[in-house]
Amino acid sequence: MSRADSMASPAVMTWRRIAAIKGASFTVPFFLGFVLFTAVPIVLALRESMYTTKSSGLGFGEKTIELSGLANLLKGVGDERFWAGMGRVALFAAISIPLIQVASVAVALLLDAATRKVAARFRLALLIPYMIPGIVATLIWIYLYSPDVGPLTPFFALFGMDADFYSGELIWVSIGNLMAWGGIGFNMLIVYAALQAVPREIFEGARVDGASELRIAWSIKVPLIRRSLVLTTVLSIIGTLQIFSDPMLFRSMAPETVTRDFTPIMGIYDWAFAQGDFNYAAALSIILALVVGLASAIFYRFTNKAPTS
Amino acid sequence: MTTTLDRRTVTGAAPRQPVAPHSKRTKATVLFGLIAFTVYSVAPVWWLIVSATKGQSDLYTTNGLWFAEFRLLDNFRELFTYQDGIFLTWMWNTVVYSFAGTAGMTLICVACGYGLAMYRFRGRGVMMGCIIGSFLVPHALLTIPSFLLYTDLRMIDTPWAIIVPSFFSAFSVYLAKVYAEGAIPHELLEAARIDGAGEYRMFFVIGARLMSTGAATIFLLGFVGSWNSFFGPLVYLRSQDKWTVMLGLYSWLKVKVDNSTDLTGLVVVGSIVSLIPMVALMVSMQRYWRSGVTLGSLK
C-alpha cells in the first residue's frame, strides 16, 4: 500500500481493520476447540509414542516412564501382527473399493437412464441403506448370515452350498457385502448428482450420431463424473483402512476368526485398553495415519496424472 | 449388472435410431437393474421388520422373510422393561448427546464458515489449510491421545466427552464456508455497513438468515453422524447408564457369546426403535442432505 493511500483516509483504514478483526473473531470459538481437540491430540500422540511405561517388580510396583525415543515406532514398524492386520485390510480395500465404485456408478447410470418419474420412485428405496445407522446395518447382516436365525444359510443350502459366512474364507466377503450394502447408496447419490449436472443436449447429440446407450454411458458420462469418483474413492480408502466397528461386531459372533488384532484399529484398541500400553498404541496410531495419508496421496496423484480421455 | 448391459450392446446396438432414444430393450434392462438393486437394498430391512414382530422361538424356526405369530407389542414391552428400562435411558442419552452436540456444532461452525467466507484477514489462508488438512487426519490417530487428554480434563465417562469435542467439525466449517460464499452477496453486507450496522448484528440479521438452509444441512449431517457414532462412545463412556443406544445394542449382541441368555429378540426390536428417529428425520429433511452431498462434492 502506498503512503498516499494511508495518508488520505486513516479513518477508513482503521475502520476497515476493525471490521476485519471482528470478522476474524467469528472463527475464534471454532479454532480454540480445533486446537484443543485436534491439534493437541496430534502433538500428544507424537509425545506419547516417545515414552515407554515400565512397571518395576511384578507389575505391583511404581510405574516408571522412560524416554525411549523412536523405540516404539521402530517396534511398530517391525510388528508382524500389526502388519498382518494392515495387509488384510489393504487387500480387502483393493478388492472391495473398486467393486463398490463400479456398482455405485452402475446404479447411478441406471437411475440416470430412467425417466425422471421412475428415477424419483426408485431413488428413495435405493437410499434406504444409507439411512440405516452403520451399527444397525451390521447387526442386520450379522443375523442374516447367522446359521441359526438368518434366511441366507437355508437359501444357499437349497443349491447344495454349505456357506458359513463367519468362516475365515468368507468373513471378508461377508464384511464386503455389508459395506457395499451400506455404501452404494451414498456413492450413487454423489455420482448421480454429478450426472444430473451434465447438459442433456450432449447425450441427444450422441444419440443422433448413432451411439448406443452403453457407449454414451462409457464414453461420455463416466469421464464427466471422474472428479466425483475420485472424491468418493478417496473417502472410501480413508474409511476402509480404518475399519473398526464392523469386524468388532463380527468378533462377538466369530471370535476365533476375527482375532483381537484383526484390523489395524482393532489392534490399536486392544493395545491401549486391553493391554494398557498407551505409548505403543499411540505409536501404532501414527504409523496407521502415515499409511492412510500415503495411500490417499498416491491414489490422488495417480488419478490426477492419468490422461483424461 | 455389467453383463446385462454388455448383452445390450451385442444384440441391441441398432445404429441410427434418432426417433426413439430409449428403445424398449434399454428400458426393460434399466427397469430390471433398478428393481434388482432395490430388492437388494430393501430385503434386509424387510427381514428386520418381520423379525421384530416374532417371538423368540419363531425367530429361529419360521421363515425369516414372512410373518409368524404377531408379537410386536409384547416385544416392545419386553424391550422397554428389560433391566428397568435401560434401553429408554440409552435412547434418551443418544437424543441428548446428538442434539446438544450438533446444535452447538452448527452454531460454532456456521459462524466460523461465515467469517472465513466474508472477511479477509491475516491468517485466513493458514486456517483454511488447517481445515482442509485435517480431513486427512484419521480418527484413529486422535482417539488414543484424546482419551489421555479427556482423562486429564476429567471428561472420561461423562457426557461432555461426547458432546464438547463434536462442536468442532472441520468438515462442517468447510460446508458452511462454501455455502456462505454462494448465498451471501458481498454487496449486501457492504450496504448494511454503510447504513451503520455492526459486524455482529449483520451476522445475526443477514448472514444467519441467508444461511439457514445450509445450516439445516450441516445440522442434519452432523446429527446423523453423531447418532451413528460408535468408536468414541465405546472408548470414552464406561458406565452403562451413560451409554448411547448403539453401544447398548452392541453390549446385548456380546451377551449371547458370554453366557446362555439370548437377547437376539431384544437386539432386533431395539435396532428398529433406534433407527426410527433417523429414518423419520432423513425422509422429512431429504432436500437438505441431498444438497449437503452435492455441496461436499463441489471441490
Coordinates of C-alpha atoms in Angstrom, one line a residue:
Chain A
M1 CA 0.0 0.0 0.0
S2 CA 1.4 3.4 -0.9
R3 CA 1.9 6.1 1.6
A4 CA -0.5 8.4 -0.2
D5 CA -3.3 5.9 0.3
S6 CA -2.9 5.5 4.0
M7 CA -2.4 9.2 4.4
A8 CA -5.6 10.0 2.5
S9 CA -8.0 8.2 4.7
P10 CA -6.6 7.0 8.0
A11 CA -10.1 6.8 9.5
V12 CA -11.4 4.5 6.7
M13 CA -8.3 2.3 7.2
T14 CA -8.8 1.8 10.9
W15 CA -12.5 1.2 10.3
R16 CA -11.6 -1.5 7.7
R17 CA -9.1 -3.1 10.0
I18 CA -11.7 -3.2 12.9
A19 CA -14.2 -4.9 10.5
A20 CA -11.6 -7.5 9.5
I21 CA -10.7 -8.2 13.2
K22 CA -14.4 -8.6 14.1
G23 CA -14.7 -10.9 11.0
A24 CA -11.8 -12.9 12.3
S25 CA -13.4 -13.1 15.7
F26 CA -16.2 -15.3 14.1
T27 CA -13.6 -18.0 13.7
V28 CA -12.2 -17.8 17.3
P29 CA -14.6 -20.3 19.0
F30 CA -14.0 -22.9 16.4
F31 CA -10.3 -22.6 16.3
L32 CA -9.9 -22.7 20.1
G33 CA -11.7 -26.0 20.1
F34 CA -9.9 -27.2 17.0
V35 CA -6.6 -26.6 18.7
L36 CA -7.7 -28.3 21.9
F37 CA -9.4 -31.3 20.3
T38 CA -7.4 -31.9 17.1
A39 CA -4.0 -30.2 17.3
V40 CA -3.3 -31.1 20.9
P41 CA -4.1 -34.8 20.5
I42 CA -1.8 -35.0 17.4
V43 CA 1.1 -33.5 19.5
L44 CA 0.2 -35.8 22.4
A45 CA 0.3 -38.8 20.1
L46 CA 3.8 -37.8 18.9
R47 CA 4.9 -37.2 22.5
E48 CA 3.3 -40.4 24.0
S49 CA 5.0 -42.6 21.3
M50 CA 8.4 -41.3 22.5
Y51 CA 7.9 -42.7 26.0
T52 CA 7.7 -46.2 27.4
T53 CA 5.9 -47.0 30.7
K54 CA 7.6 -49.7 32.7
S55 CA 6.3 -51.2 35.9
S56 CA 9.0 -52.4 38.2
G57 CA 8.7 -55.7 40.1
L58 CA 5.8 -58.0 39.2
G59 CA 3.6 -55.2 38.0
F60 CA 2.7 -54.1 41.5
G61 CA 5.5 -51.6 41.9
E62 CA 5.7 -47.9 40.9
K63 CA 5.3 -47.3 37.2
T64 CA 8.3 -45.5 35.7
I65 CA 8.1 -43.6 32.5
E66 CA 11.2 -43.5 30.4
L67 CA 12.0 -41.5 27.3
S68 CA 12.6 -44.1 24.7
G69 CA 12.8 -42.1 21.5
L70 CA 11.8 -43.9 18.4
A71 CA 11.8 -47.3 20.0
N72 CA 8.0 -47.7 20.0
L73 CA 7.8 -46.6 16.4
L74 CA 10.5 -49.0 15.3
K75 CA 8.8 -51.8 17.3
G76 CA 5.6 -50.9 15.4
V77 CA 7.3 -51.0 12.0
G78 CA 8.6 -54.5 12.8
D79 CA 5.3 -55.7 14.4
E80 CA 4.2 -58.7 12.3
R81 CA 0.7 -59.0 13.8
F82 CA 0.0 -55.3 13.2
W83 CA 1.2 -55.5 9.6
A84 CA -0.8 -58.8 9.1
G85 CA -3.9 -56.8 10.0
M86 CA -2.8 -54.0 7.8
G87 CA -2.3 -56.4 4.9
R88 CA -5.7 -58.0 5.4
V89 CA -7.4 -54.5 5.3
A90 CA -5.3 -53.3 2.4
L91 CA -6.2 -56.4 0.3
F92 CA -9.8 -56.0 1.3
A93 CA -9.7 -52.3 0.3
A94 CA -8.1 -53.1 -3.0
I95 CA -10.8 -55.5 -3.9
S96 CA -13.9 -54.1 -2.3
I97 CA -13.5 -50.4 -3.1
P98 CA -13.4 -50.8 -6.9
L99 CA -16.3 -53.3 -6.8
I100 CA -18.4 -50.9 -4.7
Q101 CA -17.5 -48.0 -7.0
V102 CA -18.4 -49.9 -10.1
A103 CA -21.7 -50.9 -8.6
S104 CA -22.4 -47.4 -7.5
V105 CA -21.7 -46.0 -10.9
A106 CA -23.8 -48.7 -12.5
V107 CA -26.8 -47.8 -10.3
A108 CA -26.3 -44.1 -10.9
L109 CA -26.2 -44.7 -14.6
L110 CA -29.3 -46.9 -14.5
L111 CA -31.1 -44.2 -12.5
D112 CA -29.9 -41.5 -14.9
A113 CA -31.1 -43.6 -17.9
A114 CA -34.6 -43.9 -16.5
T115 CA -37.2 -41.3 -16.9
R116 CA -37.5 -38.7 -14.1
K117 CA -40.7 -40.2 -12.7
V118 CA -39.3 -43.7 -12.5
A119 CA -36.0 -42.4 -11.1
A120 CA -37.7 -40.4 -8.3
R121 CA -39.6 -43.6 -7.3
F122 CA -36.6 -45.8 -7.1
R123 CA -34.2 -43.2 -5.6
L124 CA -35.7 -43.2 -2.1
A125 CA -35.8 -47.0 -2.0
L126 CA -32.2 -47.2 -3.1
L127 CA -31.2 -44.8 -0.3
I128 CA -32.8 -46.8 2.5
P129 CA -29.5 -48.5 3.4
Y130 CA -27.9 -45.1 3.7
M131 CA -30.4 -44.1 6.3
I132 CA -29.7 -47.1 8.5
P133 CA -27.1 -46.4 11.1
G134 CA -23.9 -48.4 10.5
I135 CA -24.1 -50.4 13.7
V136 CA -27.7 -51.4 12.9
A137 CA -26.8 -52.4 9.4
T138 CA -24.0 -54.6 10.7
L139 CA -26.4 -56.2 13.2
I140 CA -28.9 -56.9 10.5
W141 CA -26.4 -58.6 8.3
I142 CA -24.8 -60.5 11.2
Y143 CA -28.2 -62.0 11.8
L144 CA -28.9 -62.6 8.1
Y145 CA -25.6 -64.5 7.9
S146 CA -26.3 -66.4 11.1
P147 CA -26.9 -70.1 10.6
D148 CA -29.5 -70.0 13.5
V149 CA -31.8 -67.2 12.6
G150 CA -30.7 -65.9 9.2
P151 CA -32.5 -66.9 6.0
L152 CA -29.3 -67.0 3.9
T153 CA -27.9 -70.3 5.1
P154 CA -31.0 -72.3 4.2
F155 CA -31.2 -70.3 0.9
F156 CA -27.7 -71.4 -0.1
A157 CA -28.4 -74.9 1.2
L158 CA -31.2 -75.1 -1.5
F159 CA -28.4 -75.0 -4.1
G160 CA -26.4 -77.6 -2.1
M161 CA -24.0 -74.9 -0.9
D162 CA -22.8 -75.1 2.7
A163 CA -22.0 -71.5 3.3
D164 CA -20.5 -70.5 6.7
F165 CA -20.4 -66.7 6.5
Y166 CA -18.4 -66.4 9.7
S167 CA -15.6 -68.7 8.5
G168 CA -12.1 -67.5 7.7
E169 CA -12.6 -67.9 4.0
L170 CA -15.9 -65.9 3.8
I171 CA -15.6 -63.4 6.6
W172 CA -14.2 -60.6 4.3
V173 CA -16.8 -61.4 1.6
S174 CA -19.4 -61.0 4.3
I175 CA -18.0 -57.7 5.6
G176 CA -17.5 -56.5 2.0
N177 CA -21.1 -57.2 1.1
L178 CA -22.2 -55.4 4.2
M179 CA -20.1 -52.4 3.3
A180 CA -21.4 -52.4 -0.3
W181 CA -24.9 -52.6 1.0
G182 CA -24.4 -49.5 3.2
G183 CA -22.1 -47.6 0.9
I184 CA -23.6 -47.9 -2.6
G185 CA -26.4 -45.5 -1.8
F186 CA -24.2 -42.7 -0.7
N187 CA -21.7 -43.1 -3.5
M188 CA -24.5 -43.4 -6.0
L189 CA -26.0 -40.2 -4.7
I190 CA -22.8 -38.2 -5.4
V191 CA -22.3 -39.7 -8.8
Y192 CA -26.0 -39.2 -9.7
A193 CA -25.9 -35.6 -8.7
A194 CA -22.8 -35.1 -10.9
L195 CA -24.6 -36.8 -13.8
Q196 CA -27.7 -34.6 -13.4
A197 CA -25.5 -31.5 -13.7
V198 CA -24.5 -32.6 -17.3
P199 CA -26.5 -30.8 -20.0
R200 CA -28.9 -33.3 -21.7
E201 CA -28.1 -31.9 -25.2
I202 CA -24.7 -33.7 -25.1
F203 CA -26.4 -37.1 -24.9
E204 CA -29.1 -36.2 -27.5
G205 CA -26.3 -35.3 -29.9
A206 CA -24.5 -38.6 -29.4
R207 CA -27.8 -40.5 -29.9
V208 CA -28.5 -38.7 -33.2
D209 CA -25.0 -39.8 -34.2
G210 CA -26.0 -43.4 -33.5
A211 CA -24.2 -44.0 -30.2
S212 CA -25.7 -46.8 -28.2
E213 CA -26.8 -46.1 -24.6
L214 CA -23.9 -48.2 -23.2
R215 CA -21.4 -46.3 -25.5
I216 CA -22.8 -43.0 -24.2
A217 CA -22.5 -44.1 -20.6
W218 CA -18.9 -45.3 -21.0
S219 CA -17.5 -42.6 -23.3
I220 CA -19.4 -39.5 -22.2
K221 CA -21.0 -40.0 -18.8
V222 CA -18.2 -41.8 -16.9
P223 CA -15.4 -39.3 -17.9
L224 CA -17.7 -36.4 -16.9
I225 CA -18.1 -37.8 -13.4
R226 CA -14.4 -38.6 -12.8
R227 CA -13.9 -35.9 -10.2
S228 CA -16.8 -37.2 -8.1
L229 CA -15.5 -40.7 -8.4
V230 CA -12.0 -39.6 -7.2
L231 CA -13.7 -37.9 -4.2
T232 CA -15.8 -40.9 -3.2
T233 CA -12.8 -43.3 -3.7
V234 CA -10.5 -41.2 -1.5
L235 CA -13.2 -41.1 1.2
S236 CA -13.6 -44.9 0.8
I237 CA -9.8 -45.5 1.1
I238 CA -9.6 -43.4 4.3
G239 CA -12.7 -45.1 5.7
T240 CA -11.8 -48.7 4.8
L241 CA -8.2 -48.6 6.1
Q242 CA -9.7 -47.6 9.5
I243 CA -12.4 -50.2 9.5
F244 CA -13.3 -51.0 13.1
S245 CA -16.9 -51.3 14.1
D246 CA -17.9 -54.0 11.5
P247 CA -15.2 -56.5 12.4
M248 CA -15.7 -55.6 16.1
L249 CA -19.3 -56.7 15.9
F250 CA -18.5 -59.8 13.9
R251 CA -16.0 -60.7 16.5
S252 CA -18.8 -61.3 19.0
M253 CA -20.1 -64.0 16.7
A254 CA -16.9 -65.5 15.5
P255 CA -14.1 -64.7 18.0
E256 CA -11.8 -67.5 16.5
T257 CA -11.9 -66.0 13.0
V258 CA -12.0 -62.3 13.9
T259 CA -9.0 -62.1 16.2
R260 CA -8.4 -59.1 18.5
D261 CA -5.9 -57.6 16.2
F262 CA -7.9 -58.4 13.0
T263 CA -7.6 -54.9 11.6
P264 CA -5.1 -52.2 12.5
I265 CA -7.5 -50.1 14.6
M266 CA -8.7 -53.2 16.4
G267 CA -5.0 -53.9 17.3
I268 CA -4.5 -50.3 18.5
Y269 CA -7.7 -50.5 20.6
D270 CA -6.5 -53.8 22.0
W271 CA -3.0 -52.5 22.9
A272 CA -4.5 -49.4 24.6
F273 CA -7.5 -50.7 26.5
A274 CA -6.8 -54.5 27.0
Q275 CA -3.0 -54.4 27.4
G276 CA -2.9 -50.8 28.8
D277 CA 0.1 -49.8 26.7
F278 CA -0.9 -46.3 25.5
N279 CA 2.6 -45.4 24.4
Y280 CA 2.8 -48.3 21.9
A281 CA -0.9 -47.7 20.8
A282 CA 0.0 -44.1 20.1
A283 CA 3.0 -45.2 18.0
L284 CA 0.8 -47.6 16.0
S285 CA -1.8 -44.8 15.5
I286 CA 0.9 -42.7 14.0
I287 CA 2.0 -45.5 11.7
L288 CA -1.6 -46.0 10.6
A289 CA -2.1 -42.3 10.0
L290 CA 1.0 -42.3 7.8
V291 CA -0.2 -45.3 5.8
V292 CA -3.6 -43.8 5.3
G293 CA -2.2 -40.4 4.2
L294 CA 0.3 -42.1 1.9
A295 CA -2.4 -44.3 0.3
S296 CA -4.7 -41.3 -0.3
A297 CA -1.8 -39.2 -1.7
I298 CA -0.7 -41.9 -4.0
F299 CA -4.2 -42.5 -5.3
Y300 CA -4.8 -38.8 -5.8
R301 CA -1.5 -38.4 -7.7
F302 CA -2.2 -41.4 -9.8
T303 CA -5.7 -40.3 -10.8
N304 CA -4.8 -36.7 -11.4
K305 CA -1.9 -37.7 -13.7
A306 CA -4.0 -40.2 -15.7
P307 CA -4.8 -38.9 -19.1
T308 CA -8.4 -37.7 -19.5
S309 CA -9.9 -39.4 -22.5
Chain B
M1 CA -25.2 -55.6 -13.8
T2 CA -22.4 -55.1 -16.4
T3 CA -23.3 -58.5 -18.0
T4 CA -26.8 -57.4 -18.8
L5 CA -25.6 -54.1 -20.2
D6 CA -23.0 -56.0 -22.3
R7 CA -25.6 -58.1 -23.9
R8 CA -27.5 -55.0 -24.8
T9 CA -24.6 -53.8 -26.9
V10 CA -24.3 -57.1 -28.8
T11 CA -27.9 -57.6 -29.6
G12 CA -29.5 -54.2 -29.4
A13 CA -26.9 -51.8 -30.8
A14 CA -29.1 -50.9 -33.6
P15 CA -27.5 -47.8 -35.2
R16 CA -29.4 -44.8 -36.5
Q17 CA -32.4 -44.7 -34.3
P18 CA -32.8 -40.9 -33.9
V19 CA -36.6 -41.1 -33.3
A20 CA -36.6 -43.5 -30.3
P21 CA -33.7 -42.6 -28.0
H22 CA -34.9 -45.1 -25.4
S23 CA -35.5 -48.4 -27.1
K24 CA -37.8 -50.9 -25.4
R25 CA -35.0 -53.2 -24.6
T26 CA -33.0 -50.5 -23.0
K27 CA -36.0 -49.5 -20.9
A28 CA -36.5 -53.1 -19.8
T29 CA -32.8 -53.5 -18.9
V30 CA -32.8 -50.3 -16.9
L31 CA -36.0 -51.3 -15.1
F32 CA -34.8 -54.8 -14.3
G33 CA -31.5 -53.5 -13.0
L34 CA -33.2 -50.9 -10.8
I35 CA -35.6 -53.5 -9.4
A36 CA -32.8 -55.9 -8.7
F37 CA -30.8 -53.3 -6.7
T38 CA -34.0 -52.2 -4.9
V39 CA -34.6 -55.7 -3.7
Y40 CA -31.0 -56.0 -2.5
S41 CA -31.4 -52.6 -0.7
V42 CA -34.7 -53.3 0.9
A43 CA -34.8 -57.0 1.7
P44 CA -32.5 -56.9 4.8
V45 CA -34.6 -54.1 6.3
W46 CA -37.7 -56.1 5.5
W47 CA -36.2 -59.1 7.3
L48 CA -35.6 -56.8 10.3
I49 CA -39.2 -55.5 10.3
V50 CA -40.6 -59.0 10.0
S51 CA -38.4 -60.4 12.7
A52 CA -39.3 -57.7 15.1
T53 CA -42.9 -59.0 15.2
K54 CA -41.9 -62.5 16.1
G55 CA -41.5 -64.3 19.4
Q56 CA -38.1 -65.6 20.4
S57 CA -38.8 -69.2 19.3
D58 CA -40.4 -68.2 16.0
L59 CA -37.3 -66.2 15.2
Y60 CA -35.4 -69.5 15.0
T61 CA -38.0 -71.8 13.5
T62 CA -40.0 -69.8 10.9
N63 CA -39.1 -68.3 7.5
G64 CA -37.3 -65.1 8.1
L65 CA -38.9 -63.3 5.3
W66 CA -42.5 -63.7 6.3
F67 CA -44.6 -63.1 9.4
A68 CA -45.5 -65.7 12.0
E69 CA -47.5 -65.1 15.2
F70 CA -47.7 -61.3 15.6
R71 CA -46.0 -60.4 18.9
L72 CA -44.6 -56.9 18.2
L73 CA -46.3 -55.3 21.2
D74 CA -45.0 -57.9 23.6
N75 CA -41.6 -57.4 22.2
F76 CA -41.8 -53.7 22.7
R77 CA -43.0 -54.2 26.3
E78 CA -40.1 -56.5 26.9
L79 CA -37.6 -54.1 25.3
F80 CA -38.8 -51.1 27.4
T81 CA -38.9 -53.0 30.7
Y82 CA -35.7 -55.1 30.4
Q83 CA -33.3 -54.1 33.2
D84 CA -35.7 -51.3 34.4
G85 CA -35.9 -49.7 31.0
I86 CA -32.2 -49.3 30.4
F87 CA -33.0 -49.1 26.7
L88 CA -35.0 -46.0 27.1
T89 CA -32.1 -44.5 29.1
W90 CA -29.8 -45.2 26.1
M91 CA -32.3 -43.7 23.6
W92 CA -32.6 -40.6 25.8
N93 CA -28.8 -40.3 26.2
T94 CA -28.4 -40.6 22.4
V95 CA -31.0 -37.9 21.8
V96 CA -29.4 -35.6 24.3
Y97 CA -25.8 -36.1 23.2
S98 CA -26.7 -35.8 19.5
F99 CA -28.9 -32.8 19.9
A100 CA -26.7 -30.8 22.3
G101 CA -23.5 -31.7 20.3
T102 CA -25.0 -30.9 16.9
A103 CA -26.7 -27.7 17.9
G104 CA -23.5 -26.3 19.4
M105 CA -21.5 -27.6 16.4
T106 CA -23.9 -25.9 13.9
L107 CA -23.7 -22.5 15.7
I108 CA -19.9 -22.6 16.0
C109 CA -19.1 -23.9 12.6
V110 CA -21.6 -21.7 10.7
A111 CA -20.1 -18.6 12.4
C112 CA -16.6 -19.8 11.5
G113 CA -17.5 -20.6 7.9
Y114 CA -19.2 -17.2 7.6
G115 CA -16.1 -15.4 9.0
L116 CA -13.8 -17.2 6.6
A117 CA -16.1 -16.6 3.6
M118 CA -16.9 -12.9 4.2
Y119 CA -13.8 -11.4 5.6
R120 CA -10.2 -11.1 4.5
F121 CA -7.8 -11.1 7.5
R122 CA -4.3 -12.2 8.3
G123 CA -4.0 -15.9 9.0
R124 CA -7.1 -16.8 7.0
G125 CA -5.1 -18.9 4.5
V126 CA -3.4 -20.8 7.3
M127 CA -6.8 -21.5 8.8
M128 CA -8.2 -22.9 5.6
G129 CA -5.1 -25.0 5.2
C130 CA -5.6 -26.5 8.7
I131 CA -9.3 -27.3 7.9
I132 CA -8.6 -29.0 4.6
G133 CA -5.5 -30.7 6.0
S134 CA -7.5 -32.1 9.0
F135 CA -9.8 -34.0 6.6
L136 CA -6.8 -36.3 6.0
V137 CA -6.1 -37.0 9.7
P138 CA -7.6 -40.4 10.5
H139 CA -9.8 -40.6 13.6
A140 CA -7.6 -43.4 14.7
L141 CA -4.7 -41.1 15.3
L142 CA -6.8 -38.9 17.5
T143 CA -8.7 -41.4 19.6
I144 CA -5.9 -42.7 21.8
P145 CA -4.3 -39.3 22.7
S146 CA -7.8 -37.9 23.1
F147 CA -8.5 -40.5 25.7
L148 CA -5.5 -39.3 27.6
L149 CA -6.4 -35.7 27.2
Y150 CA -10.0 -36.2 28.4
T151 CA -8.7 -38.1 31.4
D152 CA -6.6 -35.1 32.3
L153 CA -9.7 -32.8 31.7
R154 CA -11.8 -35.2 33.9
M155 CA -14.2 -35.7 31.0
I156 CA -13.9 -39.5 30.7
D157 CA -17.2 -41.3 31.5
T158 CA -19.2 -38.0 31.4
P159 CA -21.5 -36.9 28.6
W160 CA -19.1 -33.9 28.0
A161 CA -16.5 -36.3 26.3
I162 CA -19.1 -37.0 23.6
I163 CA -20.8 -33.6 23.3
V164 CA -18.0 -31.0 23.6
P165 CA -15.5 -32.4 21.0
S166 CA -18.3 -32.8 18.5
F167 CA -18.7 -29.0 18.5
F168 CA -15.6 -28.6 16.4
S169 CA -16.1 -30.2 13.0
A170 CA -13.7 -29.1 10.3
F171 CA -15.9 -30.6 7.6
S172 CA -18.9 -28.6 8.7
V173 CA -16.8 -25.4 8.6
Y174 CA -15.9 -26.2 5.1
L175 CA -19.5 -26.8 4.1
A176 CA -20.5 -23.5 5.8
K177 CA -17.8 -21.6 4.0
V178 CA -18.8 -23.0 0.6
Y179 CA -22.5 -22.3 1.4
A180 CA -21.9 -18.7 2.6
E181 CA -19.9 -17.8 -0.5
G182 CA -22.8 -18.8 -2.7
A183 CA -25.6 -17.5 -0.5
I184 CA -24.5 -14.1 0.8
P185 CA -23.6 -11.3 -1.7
H186 CA -20.7 -9.1 -0.5
E187 CA -22.7 -6.1 -1.8
L188 CA -25.4 -6.7 0.7
L189 CA -23.0 -6.6 3.7
E190 CA -21.4 -3.5 2.2
A191 CA -24.8 -1.8 2.0
A192 CA -25.6 -2.8 5.6
R193 CA -22.2 -1.5 6.7
I194 CA -22.9 1.9 5.1
D195 CA -26.2 2.0 6.9
G196 CA -24.3 1.7 10.1
A197 CA -25.0 -1.9 11.0
G198 CA -22.3 -3.6 13.3
E199 CA -20.5 -6.7 12.1
Y200 CA -22.0 -8.9 14.7
R201 CA -25.5 -7.6 14.1
M202 CA -25.1 -8.2 10.4
F203 CA -24.3 -11.9 11.1
F204 CA -27.4 -12.4 13.1
V205 CA -29.8 -10.4 11.0
I206 CA -28.5 -11.1 7.4
G207 CA -25.9 -13.8 7.4
A208 CA -27.6 -16.3 9.7
R209 CA -30.9 -15.9 7.8
L210 CA -29.4 -16.3 4.3
M211 CA -27.5 -19.4 5.6
S212 CA -30.4 -21.1 7.2
T213 CA -30.8 -23.8 4.5
G214 CA -27.1 -24.5 4.6
A215 CA -27.2 -24.6 8.4
A216 CA -30.1 -27.1 8.3
T217 CA -28.0 -29.3 6.1
I218 CA -25.0 -29.1 8.4
F219 CA -27.2 -29.8 11.4
L220 CA -28.7 -32.8 9.7
L221 CA -25.4 -34.4 8.5
G222 CA -23.9 -33.8 12.0
F223 CA -26.9 -35.2 13.8
V224 CA -26.8 -38.4 11.7
G225 CA -23.1 -38.8 12.2
S226 CA -23.4 -38.3 16.0
W227 CA -26.4 -40.7 16.2
N228 CA -24.4 -43.4 14.5
S229 CA -21.1 -42.9 16.2
F230 CA -19.6 -45.9 17.9
F231 CA -15.8 -45.7 18.5
G232 CA -16.0 -42.6 20.5
P233 CA -18.7 -43.7 23.0
L234 CA -17.0 -47.1 23.2
V235 CA -13.7 -45.6 24.3
Y236 CA -14.9 -42.6 26.4
L237 CA -18.0 -43.9 28.2
R238 CA -17.7 -46.6 30.9
S239 CA -20.8 -46.8 33.0
Q240 CA -23.9 -48.5 31.4
D241 CA -26.3 -45.7 32.3
K242 CA -24.4 -43.2 30.2
W243 CA -24.1 -45.3 27.0
T244 CA -25.6 -44.5 23.7
V245 CA -28.2 -46.8 22.0
M246 CA -25.6 -48.2 19.6
L247 CA -23.2 -49.1 22.4
G248 CA -26.1 -50.7 24.3
L249 CA -27.1 -52.8 21.3
Y250 CA -23.5 -53.9 20.9
S251 CA -23.4 -55.0 24.5
W252 CA -26.5 -57.1 24.0
L253 CA -25.1 -58.7 21.0
K254 CA -22.0 -59.7 23.0
V255 CA -24.1 -61.2 25.8
K256 CA -25.0 -64.1 23.6
V257 CA -21.5 -65.3 23.4
D258 CA -20.7 -64.7 27.1
N259 CA -23.5 -66.7 28.7
S260 CA -26.6 -68.6 27.9
T261 CA -29.2 -65.8 27.9
D262 CA -30.2 -65.0 24.4
L263 CA -31.0 -61.4 23.7
T264 CA -31.4 -61.7 19.9
G265 CA -35.1 -60.7 20.1
L266 CA -34.3 -57.6 22.0
V267 CA -31.5 -56.6 19.7
V268 CA -33.8 -56.9 16.7
V269 CA -36.6 -54.9 18.2
G270 CA -34.1 -52.4 19.7
S271 CA -32.5 -51.9 16.3
I272 CA -35.8 -51.0 14.8
V273 CA -36.6 -48.5 17.6
S274 CA -33.1 -47.0 17.3
L275 CA -33.4 -46.3 13.6
I276 CA -36.9 -44.9 13.6
P277 CA -35.8 -41.3 14.5
M278 CA -33.1 -41.5 11.8
V279 CA -35.4 -42.6 9.0
A280 CA -38.1 -40.1 10.0
L281 CA -35.5 -37.3 10.1
M282 CA -33.9 -38.2 6.8
V283 CA -37.2 -38.7 4.9
S284 CA -38.6 -35.4 6.2
M285 CA -35.4 -33.5 5.5
Q286 CA -34.5 -35.2 2.2
R287 CA -33.9 -31.9 0.4
Y288 CA -31.3 -30.8 3.0
W289 CA -29.0 -33.8 3.0
R290 CA -29.2 -34.2 -0.8
S291 CA -28.0 -30.6 -1.1
G292 CA -25.3 -31.3 1.5
V293 CA -23.9 -34.2 -0.5
T294 CA -23.7 -32.1 -3.7
L295 CA -22.2 -29.2 -1.7
G296 CA -19.5 -31.5 -0.4
S297 CA -18.6 -32.8 -3.9
L298 CA -18.1 -29.3 -5.3
K299 CA -14.4 -29.3 -4.6

